Amino acid sequence: MKLLRFLHKWLGILMAPLLVMWFVTGFFMIFSGFPRVEKEQAFALLDPIGSIDSLPSTGELIDWYQTHTVTGANPTTLSLKREEGRAVLSLSGEQGVVLMDLRSQKPIVDIPPTLEELTEKTLRLTGLSPARVDTLHQLNQWLPFASRREDLPFIKVSVEDPKSTTLYFSGKSGQLLQETNQSNRWMAYFGAIPHWIYFWPIRQDVELWKGIFVVLGIIGCVMIISGIIVGVVWTVKSRRSSRRRWSPFSKRSGKWLYWHHISGLLFGLIVLTWMFSGWMSLDSLPRWLTGPSPRSELYTIRDGGAITGDEMMHFEPILAQHPNAKQVTYSHYMGRPYYRLEESAKPATYLVYNDDGSLAQLALSQEEVVSYLNDLDLAIEVKEASVLHHYKGDYLPHPRGKRKPPLPVLDLLTAEGTTLYIALDEPYLSVQNRATRLNNWAYQKLHSLKFVWSYEHPTLWLCIMLFLLTGGAIVSVTGLVLGWRALKRALKHRSNNHQRRREVQQG
């Protein structure tokens, strides 16, 4: 018990400020995350594609892709959009992405944006001209990720609007990288930035950032477990005494200890759960517990293969029927070519050509998918198959997430114990087995209460989260006060001892 009390006391002095911070910022995290460019903002910078000159043949596009990557590489996706007044063709594959100006059929290289181009983009996004333009040569708080170094320098555009909007563009290509305003900046300062430790000098170093979370997670779990054990032992002894109280402390003699003990009994497991699941957000359970992860080949099912030279792509009829289309993408899914049509920030539409040349919504059948899987050289043995029209335990959206996994979905159980969730109306694949489910429990379910009931009853989920956060905050704040008092006593005791030694030496 002495060791447990020692661990809880001194680790608590270290961790209590962090726990208070995590619980307080958790309230803000429920309502707002870290700012990012939303789809509607990105699409505001695109023009409707409109009519286009005829596309090069598939064979010519493949040759062009290989010329600008490596010989033998085939693209898997072809995308068409109109940006800055020109039709842009994007070819994507295992060797990367290559952009072509459709009119000149020459590769598009990154060109630093001009002030006129930045002004036009700012007008489209905010309706106002830039009030100030700055050049930034290093990552900052709103672009803290190491992957963004390739876009340096950043062009920061400030706008004098009621929202105090700030836009960040790539100084190499002019791409919109970030949009912040007074509201989402303040929400991030009180929420995502401290909660996720998104301070850019730390976040830019991914390994350091992850290491800090893992170390703090381990220390926090040891501190909380030791506190739960000590608290339960105190309660058992107090209940066995003549007073038969839940706590040996009283509100008069030690109110902070009393409330820390009582709140710890009520919410200690919740605090432990959130500490552990926060750690698991950047780590995984050991393999000896979870078993192997799903075969990596299973994730390639969604890709549908490379574009071949004998394929015919028909963009013109789609553009004629959808004059407001801002992006059209051609690829394969479950062996079928399809077109992804995006007209605005609304969800995309997935189209296929029927045998008679008419356009229809993508709608695969169970038989088509199973037949396609059987033809693959992946040794997939289907044991059970059914079509889901509702969410289930390991196929769920986040309770407050904007992006929801598509329905209906084909639920396939394989002989190796892996479940494949294959969407029938759009390209989407989720692969689940024991390892992914246990890791999902360790993070998503414990940290965000990601269950079927939380999706079906979002108000109930919100009330429960606020209640649990309040309980965790009480445990943490009372612990912080006790830790501060204990630290002051320890420092005072050390100072007194030092003073006595000096007096003895002088005497």
Short mmCIF file of C-alpha atoms in Angstrom, two decimals:
data_model
loop_
_atom_site.label_atom_id
_atom_site.label_comp_id
_atom_site.label_asym_id
_atom_site.label_seq_id
_atom_site.Cartn_x
_atom_site.Cartn_y
_atom_site.Cartn_z
CA MET A 1 0.00 0.00 0.00
CA LYS A 2 2.82 2.43 0.77
CA LEU A 3 4.24 1.93 -2.72
CA LEU A 4 0.83 2.45 -4.31
CA ARG A 5 0.22 5.60 -2.29
CA PHE A 6 3.68 6.87 -3.21
CA LEU A 7 3.08 6.20 -6.93
CA HIS A 8 -0.36 7.79 -6.91
CA LYS A 9 0.84 10.84 -5.02
CA TRP A 10 3.95 11.71 -7.02
CA LEU A 11 2.76 10.58 -10.42
CA GLY A 12 -0.46 12.46 -9.68
CA ILE A 13 1.49 15.67 -9.03
CA LEU A 14 2.97 15.24 -12.52
CA MET A 15 -0.19 14.13 -14.34
CA ALA A 16 -2.96 16.12 -12.59
CA PRO A 17 -2.44 19.33 -14.63
CA LEU A 18 -2.53 17.28 -17.84
CA LEU A 19 -5.66 15.42 -16.78
CA VAL A 20 -7.43 18.68 -15.96
CA MET A 21 -6.41 19.99 -19.36
CA TRP A 22 -7.58 16.85 -21.19
CA PHE A 23 -11.00 16.82 -19.51
CA VAL A 24 -11.63 20.54 -19.93
CA THR A 25 -10.55 20.49 -23.58
CA GLY A 26 -12.65 17.37 -24.06
CA PHE A 27 -15.78 19.51 -23.70
CA PHE A 28 -14.65 21.63 -26.66
CA MET A 29 -13.55 18.59 -28.67
CA ILE A 30 -17.11 17.28 -28.72
CA PHE A 31 -18.19 20.29 -30.75
CA SER A 32 -15.16 21.23 -32.83
CA GLY A 33 -11.89 19.70 -33.97
CA PHE A 34 -8.80 21.10 -35.64
CA PRO A 35 -9.53 23.47 -38.55
CA ARG A 36 -9.14 22.07 -42.04
CA VAL A 37 -10.18 22.82 -45.59
CA GLU A 38 -13.69 21.50 -46.13
CA LYS A 39 -14.89 20.08 -49.42
CA GLU A 40 -17.13 23.09 -50.11
CA GLN A 41 -14.15 25.43 -49.83
CA ALA A 42 -12.00 23.33 -52.15
CA PHE A 43 -14.83 23.12 -54.68
CA ALA A 44 -15.40 26.87 -54.54
CA LEU A 45 -12.08 27.23 -56.37
CA LEU A 46 -13.17 24.93 -59.21
CA ASP A 47 -15.16 25.96 -62.26
CA PRO A 48 -17.75 23.72 -63.94
CA ILE A 49 -15.86 21.57 -66.41
CA GLY A 50 -18.21 22.40 -69.27
CA SER A 51 -17.46 21.17 -72.76
CA ILE A 52 -14.01 19.76 -73.45
CA ASP A 53 -11.97 18.75 -76.40
CA SER A 54 -11.94 15.01 -76.98
CA LEU A 55 -9.72 13.11 -74.60
CA PRO A 56 -6.63 11.30 -75.81
CA SER A 57 -7.14 7.56 -76.22
CA THR A 58 -6.56 5.32 -73.23
CA GLY A 59 -3.42 3.94 -74.83
CA GLU A 60 -2.05 7.45 -75.33
CA LEU A 61 -2.79 8.34 -71.71
CA ILE A 62 -1.02 5.23 -70.46
CA ASP A 63 2.01 6.01 -72.62
CA TRP A 64 1.95 9.58 -71.36
CA TYR A 65 1.78 8.40 -67.73
CA GLN A 66 4.69 6.01 -68.23
CA THR A 67 6.72 8.75 -69.91
CA HIS A 68 6.41 10.90 -66.81
CA THR A 69 6.80 8.11 -64.23
CA VAL A 70 8.39 4.74 -65.08
CA THR A 71 8.07 2.30 -67.95
CA GLY A 72 5.40 -0.33 -67.38
CA ALA A 73 3.40 1.71 -64.86
CA ASN A 74 -0.33 1.95 -65.51
CA PRO A 75 -2.65 4.52 -63.95
CA THR A 76 -5.53 3.28 -61.83
CA THR A 77 -7.55 6.50 -61.72
CA LEU A 78 -8.19 9.32 -64.17
CA SER A 79 -9.76 12.55 -62.96
CA LEU A 80 -10.93 15.63 -64.87
CA LYS A 81 -11.57 19.10 -63.45
CA ARG A 82 -11.32 22.76 -64.48
CA GLU A 83 -9.04 24.89 -62.35
CA GLU A 84 -7.87 28.44 -63.03
CA GLY A 85 -9.61 28.36 -66.39
CA ARG A 86 -7.94 25.25 -67.75
CA ALA A 87 -9.10 21.65 -67.98
CA VAL A 88 -6.79 19.53 -65.85
CA LEU A 89 -6.40 15.79 -66.30
CA SER A 90 -5.01 13.90 -63.31
CA LEU A 91 -3.54 10.40 -63.74
CA SER A 92 -2.96 8.47 -60.51
CA GLY A 93 -1.31 5.13 -59.92
CA GLU A 94 1.28 3.33 -57.82
CA GLN A 95 3.97 5.62 -59.21
CA GLY A 96 2.23 8.78 -58.06
CA VAL A 97 0.11 11.50 -59.61
CA VAL A 98 0.80 13.30 -62.89
CA LEU A 99 -1.18 16.36 -64.01
CA MET A 100 -1.82 17.22 -67.66
CA ASP A 101 -3.14 20.38 -69.25
CA LEU A 102 -5.81 18.86 -71.47
CA ARG A 103 -5.57 21.55 -74.15
CA SER A 104 -1.79 21.53 -74.58
CA GLN A 105 -1.35 17.92 -73.39
CA LYS A 106 1.72 19.03 -71.46
CA PRO A 107 2.48 18.23 -67.82
CA ILE A 108 1.45 20.83 -65.28
CA VAL A 109 4.30 21.86 -63.04
CA ASP A 110 4.01 23.80 -59.82
CA ILE A 111 4.18 27.54 -60.44
CA PRO A 112 4.22 30.04 -57.55
CA PRO A 113 0.90 31.90 -57.47
CA THR A 114 0.75 35.54 -58.46
CA LEU A 115 -0.91 38.21 -56.35
CA GLU A 116 -3.72 38.41 -58.91
CA GLU A 117 -4.37 34.66 -58.61
CA LEU A 118 -4.39 34.85 -54.81
CA THR A 119 -6.77 37.79 -54.94
CA GLU A 120 -9.17 35.92 -57.23
CA LYS A 121 -9.14 32.84 -54.99
CA THR A 122 -9.69 34.95 -51.88
CA LEU A 123 -12.63 36.67 -53.55
CA ARG A 124 -14.18 33.30 -54.40
CA LEU A 125 -13.79 32.00 -50.87
CA THR A 126 -14.72 35.07 -48.84
CA GLY A 127 -16.20 37.62 -51.24
CA LEU A 128 -13.50 40.10 -50.21
CA SER A 129 -10.04 41.08 -51.38
CA PRO A 130 -6.96 40.34 -49.26
CA ALA A 131 -6.22 42.92 -46.57
CA ARG A 132 -2.73 41.58 -46.00
CA VAL A 133 -0.48 38.99 -47.65
CA ASP A 134 2.51 37.46 -45.84
CA THR A 135 5.04 34.80 -46.78
CA LEU A 136 5.85 32.17 -44.13
CA HIS A 137 8.99 30.05 -44.40
CA GLN A 138 8.30 27.52 -41.67
CA LEU A 139 5.46 25.42 -40.31
CA ASN A 140 3.10 27.18 -37.94
CA GLN A 141 0.28 26.45 -35.52
CA TRP A 142 -2.32 25.98 -38.27
CA LEU A 143 -0.07 23.97 -40.57
CA PRO A 144 1.97 21.93 -38.07
CA PHE A 145 2.37 18.70 -40.05
CA ALA A 146 5.73 17.61 -41.42
CA SER A 147 4.09 16.56 -44.69
CA ARG A 148 3.32 20.23 -45.38
CA ARG A 149 7.00 21.16 -45.67
CA GLU A 150 6.82 20.38 -49.38
CA ASP A 151 4.39 23.31 -49.76
CA LEU A 152 6.71 25.85 -48.15
CA PRO A 153 6.78 28.77 -48.31
CA PHE A 154 3.18 29.35 -47.25
CA ILE A 155 1.26 32.38 -48.43
CA LYS A 156 -0.86 33.74 -45.58
CA VAL A 157 -3.79 35.88 -46.71
CA SER A 158 -5.70 37.86 -44.08
CA VAL A 159 -9.19 39.17 -44.79
CA GLU A 160 -10.94 41.97 -42.91
CA ASP A 161 -14.33 40.34 -42.54
CA PRO A 162 -16.47 39.83 -39.41
CA LYS A 163 -15.04 36.31 -39.05
CA SER A 164 -11.37 37.45 -39.19
CA THR A 165 -10.73 34.84 -41.87
CA THR A 166 -7.18 33.77 -42.67
CA LEU A 167 -6.30 31.64 -45.69
CA TYR A 168 -3.09 29.70 -46.24
CA PHE A 169 -1.93 28.80 -49.76
CA SER A 170 1.01 26.78 -51.00
CA GLY A 171 3.74 29.10 -52.20
CA LYS A 172 4.73 26.49 -54.77
CA SER A 173 1.41 25.62 -56.39
CA GLY A 174 -1.18 28.05 -55.04
CA GLN A 175 -3.23 25.21 -53.53
CA LEU A 176 -5.49 26.14 -50.61
CA LEU A 177 -4.01 24.44 -47.55
CA GLN A 178 -5.93 25.85 -44.60
CA GLU A 179 -8.76 28.19 -43.66
CA THR A 180 -9.18 29.57 -40.17
CA ASN A 181 -11.44 32.17 -38.63
CA GLN A 182 -11.83 33.67 -35.20
CA SER A 183 -14.37 31.04 -34.14
CA ASN A 184 -12.53 27.87 -35.15
CA ARG A 185 -9.20 29.30 -33.96
CA TRP A 186 -10.53 29.90 -30.45
CA MET A 187 -12.24 26.50 -30.40
CA ALA A 188 -8.94 24.90 -31.43
CA TYR A 189 -6.97 26.85 -28.80
CA PHE A 190 -9.30 25.54 -26.08
CA GLY A 191 -9.85 22.13 -27.66
CA ALA A 192 -7.85 20.30 -30.31
CA ILE A 193 -4.46 22.00 -29.90
CA PRO A 194 -3.90 21.24 -26.20
CA HIS A 195 -5.95 18.02 -26.28
CA TRP A 196 -3.92 16.48 -29.10
CA ILE A 197 -0.71 18.34 -28.16
CA TYR A 198 -0.84 20.03 -31.55
CA PHE A 199 1.86 22.56 -30.68
CA TRP A 200 3.69 22.79 -33.97
CA PRO A 201 7.30 22.45 -32.68
CA ILE A 202 6.21 19.06 -31.27
CA ARG A 203 3.66 18.01 -33.89
CA GLN A 204 6.10 18.49 -36.77
CA ASP A 205 8.18 15.61 -35.37
CA VAL A 206 5.79 12.67 -35.63
CA GLU A 207 7.92 10.23 -33.65
CA LEU A 208 8.46 12.71 -30.82
CA TRP A 209 4.75 13.54 -30.77
CA LYS A 210 3.73 9.88 -30.63
CA GLY A 211 6.40 9.11 -28.04
CA ILE A 212 5.11 11.84 -25.72
CA PHE A 213 1.57 10.45 -25.91
CA VAL A 214 2.71 6.87 -25.25
CA VAL A 215 4.90 7.81 -22.27
CA LEU A 216 2.22 10.02 -20.74
CA GLY A 217 -0.36 7.28 -21.34
CA ILE A 218 1.71 4.67 -19.50
CA ILE A 219 2.48 7.00 -16.59
CA GLY A 220 -1.16 8.06 -16.38
CA CYS A 221 -2.46 4.49 -16.33
CA VAL A 222 -0.04 3.52 -13.52
CA MET A 223 -1.07 6.59 -11.53
CA ILE A 224 -4.80 5.96 -11.96
CA ILE A 225 -4.66 2.22 -11.25
CA SER A 226 -2.69 2.80 -8.06
CA GLY A 227 -5.22 5.45 -7.02
CA ILE A 228 -8.20 3.17 -7.66
CA ILE A 229 -6.65 0.40 -5.56
CA VAL A 230 -5.82 2.77 -2.69
CA GLY A 231 -9.29 4.32 -2.85
CA VAL A 232 -11.07 0.96 -2.77
CA VAL A 233 -8.94 -0.24 0.17
CA TRP A 234 -9.76 2.95 2.08
CA THR A 235 -13.46 2.45 1.41
CA VAL A 236 -13.39 -1.20 2.51
CA LYS A 237 -11.65 -0.29 5.75
CA SER A 238 -14.01 2.62 6.38
CA ARG A 239 -17.09 0.45 5.76
CA ARG A 240 -15.78 -2.14 8.22
CA SER A 241 -15.19 0.45 10.92
CA SER A 242 -17.78 1.46 13.47
CA ARG A 243 -18.75 4.52 11.42
CA ARG A 244 -19.50 2.44 8.30
CA ARG A 245 -18.83 5.38 5.98
CA TRP A 246 -17.82 5.30 2.31
CA SER A 247 -14.79 7.47 2.96
CA PRO A 248 -12.49 7.82 5.96
CA PHE A 249 -12.36 11.56 5.24
CA SER A 250 -15.03 14.08 6.13
CA LYS A 251 -16.10 17.28 4.42
CA ARG A 252 -14.98 19.28 7.45
CA SER A 253 -11.58 17.77 8.17
CA GLY A 254 -10.46 17.24 4.59
CA LYS A 255 -12.99 18.25 1.97
CA TRP A 256 -10.55 18.04 -0.97
CA LEU A 257 -9.48 14.53 0.05
CA TYR A 258 -13.10 13.58 0.64
CA TRP A 259 -14.30 14.73 -2.78
CA HIS A 260 -11.27 13.31 -4.55
CA HIS A 261 -11.88 9.95 -2.89
CA ILE A 262 -15.62 9.87 -3.58
CA SER A 263 -15.34 11.13 -7.16
CA GLY A 264 -12.49 8.69 -7.74
CA LEU A 265 -14.67 5.80 -6.59
CA LEU A 266 -17.43 6.92 -8.97
CA PHE A 267 -15.38 7.98 -11.98
CA GLY A 268 -11.97 6.39 -11.50
CA LEU A 269 -12.61 3.67 -14.06
CA ILE A 270 -13.85 6.29 -16.53
CA VAL A 271 -10.65 8.31 -16.08
CA LEU A 272 -8.60 5.13 -16.56
CA THR A 273 -10.61 4.21 -19.65
CA TRP A 274 -10.02 7.58 -21.28
CA MET A 275 -6.34 7.60 -20.38
CA PHE A 276 -5.81 4.11 -21.80
CA SER A 277 -7.87 4.73 -24.95
CA GLY A 278 -6.07 8.02 -25.55
CA TRP A 279 -2.81 6.10 -25.42
CA MET A 280 -4.24 3.53 -27.84
CA SER A 281 -5.14 6.27 -30.33
CA LEU A 282 -1.45 6.29 -31.30
CA ASP A 283 -0.49 2.74 -30.39
CA SER A 284 -1.85 -0.77 -30.82
CA LEU A 285 -2.56 -3.68 -28.54
CA PRO A 286 0.17 -6.36 -28.52
CA ARG A 287 -0.07 -8.96 -31.25
CA TRP A 288 0.00 -11.84 -28.74
CA LEU A 289 -3.37 -10.53 -27.53
CA THR A 290 -5.01 -9.53 -30.80
CA GLY A 291 -3.59 -12.07 -33.24
CA PRO A 292 -2.47 -11.11 -36.76
CA SER A 293 -3.86 -8.16 -38.68
CA PRO A 294 -5.89 -8.81 -41.86
CA ARG A 295 -3.91 -9.83 -44.92
CA SER A 296 -2.67 -6.73 -46.71
CA GLU A 297 -3.84 -8.15 -50.07
CA LEU A 298 -7.45 -7.87 -48.93
CA TYR A 299 -7.22 -4.08 -48.94
CA THR A 300 -6.40 -4.13 -52.66
CA ILE A 301 -9.87 -5.47 -53.50
CA ARG A 302 -11.26 -1.93 -53.58
CA ASP A 303 -8.67 -0.69 -56.10
CA GLY A 304 -10.15 -2.69 -58.96
CA GLY A 305 -6.95 -2.81 -60.99
CA ALA A 306 -5.17 -0.57 -63.47
CA ILE A 307 -6.65 1.08 -66.53
CA THR A 308 -5.81 -0.93 -69.65
CA GLY A 309 -5.22 0.26 -73.19
CA ASP A 310 -8.36 -1.30 -74.65
CA GLU A 311 -10.78 0.59 -72.37
CA MET A 312 -13.02 3.31 -73.72
CA MET A 313 -13.79 6.29 -71.51
CA HIS A 314 -16.82 8.44 -72.27
CA PHE A 315 -16.69 11.71 -70.35
CA GLU A 316 -18.54 13.80 -72.92
CA PRO A 317 -22.08 12.36 -72.39
CA ILE A 318 -21.72 12.76 -68.61
CA LEU A 319 -20.63 16.38 -68.96
CA ALA A 320 -23.47 17.05 -71.40
CA GLN A 321 -26.05 15.72 -68.91
CA HIS A 322 -24.39 17.40 -65.92
CA PRO A 323 -23.22 20.86 -67.02
CA ASN A 324 -22.44 21.88 -63.42
CA ALA A 325 -20.04 18.98 -62.84
CA LYS A 326 -16.83 20.22 -61.22
CA GLN A 327 -14.93 16.94 -61.13
CA VAL A 328 -15.36 13.59 -62.87
CA THR A 329 -13.21 10.60 -61.98
CA TYR A 330 -12.86 7.31 -63.85
CA SER A 331 -11.70 4.13 -62.10
CA HIS A 332 -12.68 0.53 -61.34
CA TYR A 333 -14.54 -1.08 -58.46
CA MET A 334 -15.23 -4.77 -58.09
CA GLY A 335 -14.23 -5.32 -61.69
CA ARG A 336 -16.56 -2.63 -63.07
CA PRO A 337 -15.53 0.74 -64.52
CA TYR A 338 -17.37 3.65 -62.92
CA TYR A 339 -17.47 7.44 -62.95
CA ARG A 340 -17.47 9.53 -59.80
CA LEU A 341 -19.40 12.74 -60.46
CA GLU A 342 -19.07 15.75 -58.15
CA GLU A 343 -21.16 18.82 -58.84
CA SER A 344 -20.79 20.63 -55.51
CA ALA A 345 -19.92 20.00 -51.90
CA LYS A 346 -22.77 17.48 -51.76
CA PRO A 347 -22.03 13.74 -51.75
CA ALA A 348 -20.66 12.39 -55.01
CA THR A 349 -22.71 10.39 -57.51
CA TYR A 350 -21.37 7.11 -58.89
CA LEU A 351 -22.36 6.27 -62.45
CA VAL A 352 -21.85 3.33 -64.81
CA TYR A 353 -22.67 2.78 -68.46
CA ASN A 354 -25.17 0.02 -69.24
CA ASP A 355 -24.74 -2.27 -72.22
CA ASP A 356 -27.15 -0.09 -74.22
CA GLY A 357 -25.01 2.99 -73.60
CA SER A 358 -27.32 4.60 -71.04
CA LEU A 359 -26.06 5.99 -67.74
CA ALA A 360 -27.21 4.51 -64.43
CA GLN A 361 -26.33 4.67 -60.75
CA LEU A 362 -23.71 2.19 -59.60
CA ALA A 363 -25.59 -0.66 -57.90
CA LEU A 364 -23.76 -3.94 -57.48
CA SER A 365 -25.51 -7.15 -56.52
CA GLN A 366 -24.34 -9.70 -53.98
CA GLU A 367 -23.80 -12.23 -56.77
CA GLU A 368 -21.59 -9.82 -58.76
CA VAL A 369 -19.34 -9.12 -55.78
CA VAL A 370 -18.98 -12.77 -54.74
CA SER A 371 -18.25 -13.79 -58.33
CA TYR A 372 -15.58 -11.08 -58.61
CA LEU A 373 -13.93 -12.20 -55.36
CA ASN A 374 -13.91 -15.83 -56.50
CA ASP A 375 -12.11 -14.82 -59.70
CA LEU A 376 -9.33 -13.09 -57.76
CA ASP A 377 -6.17 -14.95 -56.88
CA LEU A 378 -6.54 -14.17 -53.18
CA ALA A 379 -7.90 -17.48 -51.84
CA ILE A 380 -10.99 -15.82 -50.37
CA GLU A 381 -13.44 -18.46 -49.16
CA VAL A 382 -16.80 -16.90 -48.35
CA LYS A 383 -18.60 -18.63 -45.47
CA GLU A 384 -21.52 -16.24 -45.01
CA ALA A 385 -22.84 -13.31 -47.03
CA SER A 386 -25.70 -10.90 -46.39
CA VAL A 387 -26.66 -7.36 -47.33
CA LEU A 388 -26.77 -4.84 -44.47
CA HIS A 389 -29.10 -1.86 -44.61
CA HIS A 390 -28.18 -0.64 -41.14
CA TYR A 391 -25.03 -0.16 -39.09
CA LYS A 392 -23.61 -2.76 -36.71
CA GLY A 393 -20.94 -2.99 -34.03
CA ASP A 394 -17.80 -2.90 -36.18
CA TYR A 395 -19.30 -0.93 -39.08
CA LEU A 396 -20.29 2.43 -37.67
CA PRO A 397 -19.86 6.17 -38.18
CA HIS A 398 -18.47 8.34 -35.42
CA PRO A 399 -21.37 9.64 -33.27
CA ARG A 400 -20.71 13.24 -34.39
CA GLY A 401 -18.77 12.54 -37.58
CA LYS A 402 -19.68 14.20 -40.88
CA ARG A 403 -18.59 11.27 -43.05
CA LYS A 404 -20.74 8.17 -42.70
CA PRO A 405 -19.84 4.74 -44.11
CA PRO A 406 -22.17 3.95 -47.02
CA LEU A 407 -25.23 1.72 -46.91
CA PRO A 408 -26.26 -0.79 -48.18
CA VAL A 409 -23.14 -2.85 -47.70
CA LEU A 410 -22.34 -6.51 -48.33
CA ASP A 411 -21.28 -8.25 -45.11
CA LEU A 412 -18.94 -11.14 -46.03
CA LEU A 413 -17.45 -13.52 -43.48
CA THR A 414 -14.47 -15.48 -44.80
CA ALA A 415 -13.13 -18.84 -43.67
CA GLU A 416 -10.09 -17.15 -42.09
CA GLY A 417 -12.37 -15.19 -39.73
CA THR A 418 -12.11 -11.86 -41.56
CA THR A 419 -15.19 -9.78 -42.30
CA LEU A 420 -15.34 -7.71 -45.48
CA TYR A 421 -17.81 -4.84 -45.66
CA ILE A 422 -18.18 -4.02 -49.35
CA ALA A 423 -20.43 -1.11 -50.31
CA LEU A 424 -22.78 -1.78 -53.22
CA ASP A 425 -23.50 1.79 -54.35
CA GLU A 426 -20.05 3.39 -54.10
CA PRO A 427 -16.41 2.30 -53.85
CA TYR A 428 -15.87 1.52 -50.17
CA LEU A 429 -14.25 -1.37 -48.34
CA SER A 430 -13.78 -2.08 -44.64
CA VAL A 431 -11.73 -5.08 -43.51
CA GLN A 432 -12.26 -6.34 -39.96
CA ASN A 433 -10.90 -9.24 -37.93
CA ARG A 434 -10.11 -9.93 -34.28
CA ALA A 435 -7.10 -7.57 -34.29
CA THR A 436 -8.93 -4.61 -35.82
CA ARG A 437 -11.96 -5.12 -33.59
CA LEU A 438 -9.91 -5.26 -30.39
CA ASN A 439 -7.93 -2.17 -31.38
CA ASN A 440 -11.19 -0.45 -32.29
CA TRP A 441 -12.51 -1.28 -28.83
CA ALA A 442 -9.30 -0.02 -27.21
CA TYR A 443 -9.58 3.37 -28.89
CA GLN A 444 -12.83 4.31 -30.64
CA LYS A 445 -15.36 2.55 -28.44
CA LEU A 446 -13.72 3.40 -25.12
CA HIS A 447 -12.72 6.96 -26.03
CA SER A 448 -15.72 8.11 -28.08
CA LEU A 449 -18.39 5.60 -27.00
CA LYS A 450 -18.71 4.55 -30.63
CA PHE A 451 -21.62 2.12 -30.41
CA VAL A 452 -24.80 1.54 -32.37
CA TRP A 453 -26.91 3.20 -29.67
CA SER A 454 -24.71 6.33 -29.74
CA TYR A 455 -25.35 6.72 -33.46
CA GLU A 456 -29.08 6.07 -33.12
CA HIS A 457 -29.45 8.36 -30.08
CA PRO A 458 -26.97 11.24 -30.51
CA THR A 459 -28.59 13.41 -27.83
CA LEU A 460 -28.28 10.61 -25.28
CA TRP A 461 -24.65 10.13 -26.33
CA LEU A 462 -23.97 13.85 -25.87
CA CYS A 463 -25.55 13.91 -22.40
CA ILE A 464 -23.58 10.86 -21.28
CA MET A 465 -20.31 12.29 -22.62
CA LEU A 466 -20.88 15.62 -20.86
CA PHE A 467 -21.75 13.83 -17.60
CA LEU A 468 -18.66 11.61 -17.75
CA LEU A 469 -16.41 14.53 -18.68
CA THR A 470 -17.77 16.47 -15.70
CA GLY A 471 -17.05 13.54 -13.39
CA GLY A 472 -13.54 13.15 -14.77
CA ALA A 473 -12.93 16.88 -14.41
CA ILE A 474 -13.96 16.75 -10.72
CA VAL A 475 -11.54 13.89 -10.06
CA SER A 476 -8.77 15.76 -11.86
CA VAL A 477 -9.34 19.19 -10.30
CA THR A 478 -9.50 17.81 -6.75
CA GLY A 479 -6.37 15.80 -7.50
CA LEU A 480 -4.64 18.91 -8.82
CA VAL A 481 -5.41 20.83 -5.61
CA LEU A 482 -4.17 17.95 -3.45
CA GLY A 483 -1.07 17.56 -5.58
CA TRP A 484 -0.26 21.26 -5.35
CA ARG A 485 -0.64 21.18 -1.56
CA ALA A 486 1.52 18.06 -1.29
CA LEU A 487 4.20 19.63 -3.47
CA LYS A 488 4.22 22.81 -1.36
CA ARG A 489 4.55 20.75 1.83
CA ALA A 490 7.39 18.73 0.34
CA LEU A 491 9.22 21.85 -0.81
CA LYS A 492 8.68 23.55 2.54
CA HIS A 493 9.89 20.46 4.40
CA ARG A 494 12.97 20.30 2.21
CA SER A 495 13.63 24.01 2.76
CA ASN A 496 13.31 23.60 6.54
CA ASN A 497 15.68 20.63 6.54
CA HIS A 498 18.18 22.59 4.49
CA GLN A 499 17.89 25.51 6.91
CA ARG A 500 18.49 23.20 9.92
CA ARG A 501 21.59 21.71 8.30
CA ARG A 502 22.97 25.18 7.70
CA GLU A 503 22.30 26.16 11.32
CA VAL A 504 24.03 23.01 12.56
CA GLN A 505 27.04 23.65 10.33
CA GLN A 506 27.26 27.28 11.47
CA GLY A 507 26.81 26.32 15.11
#
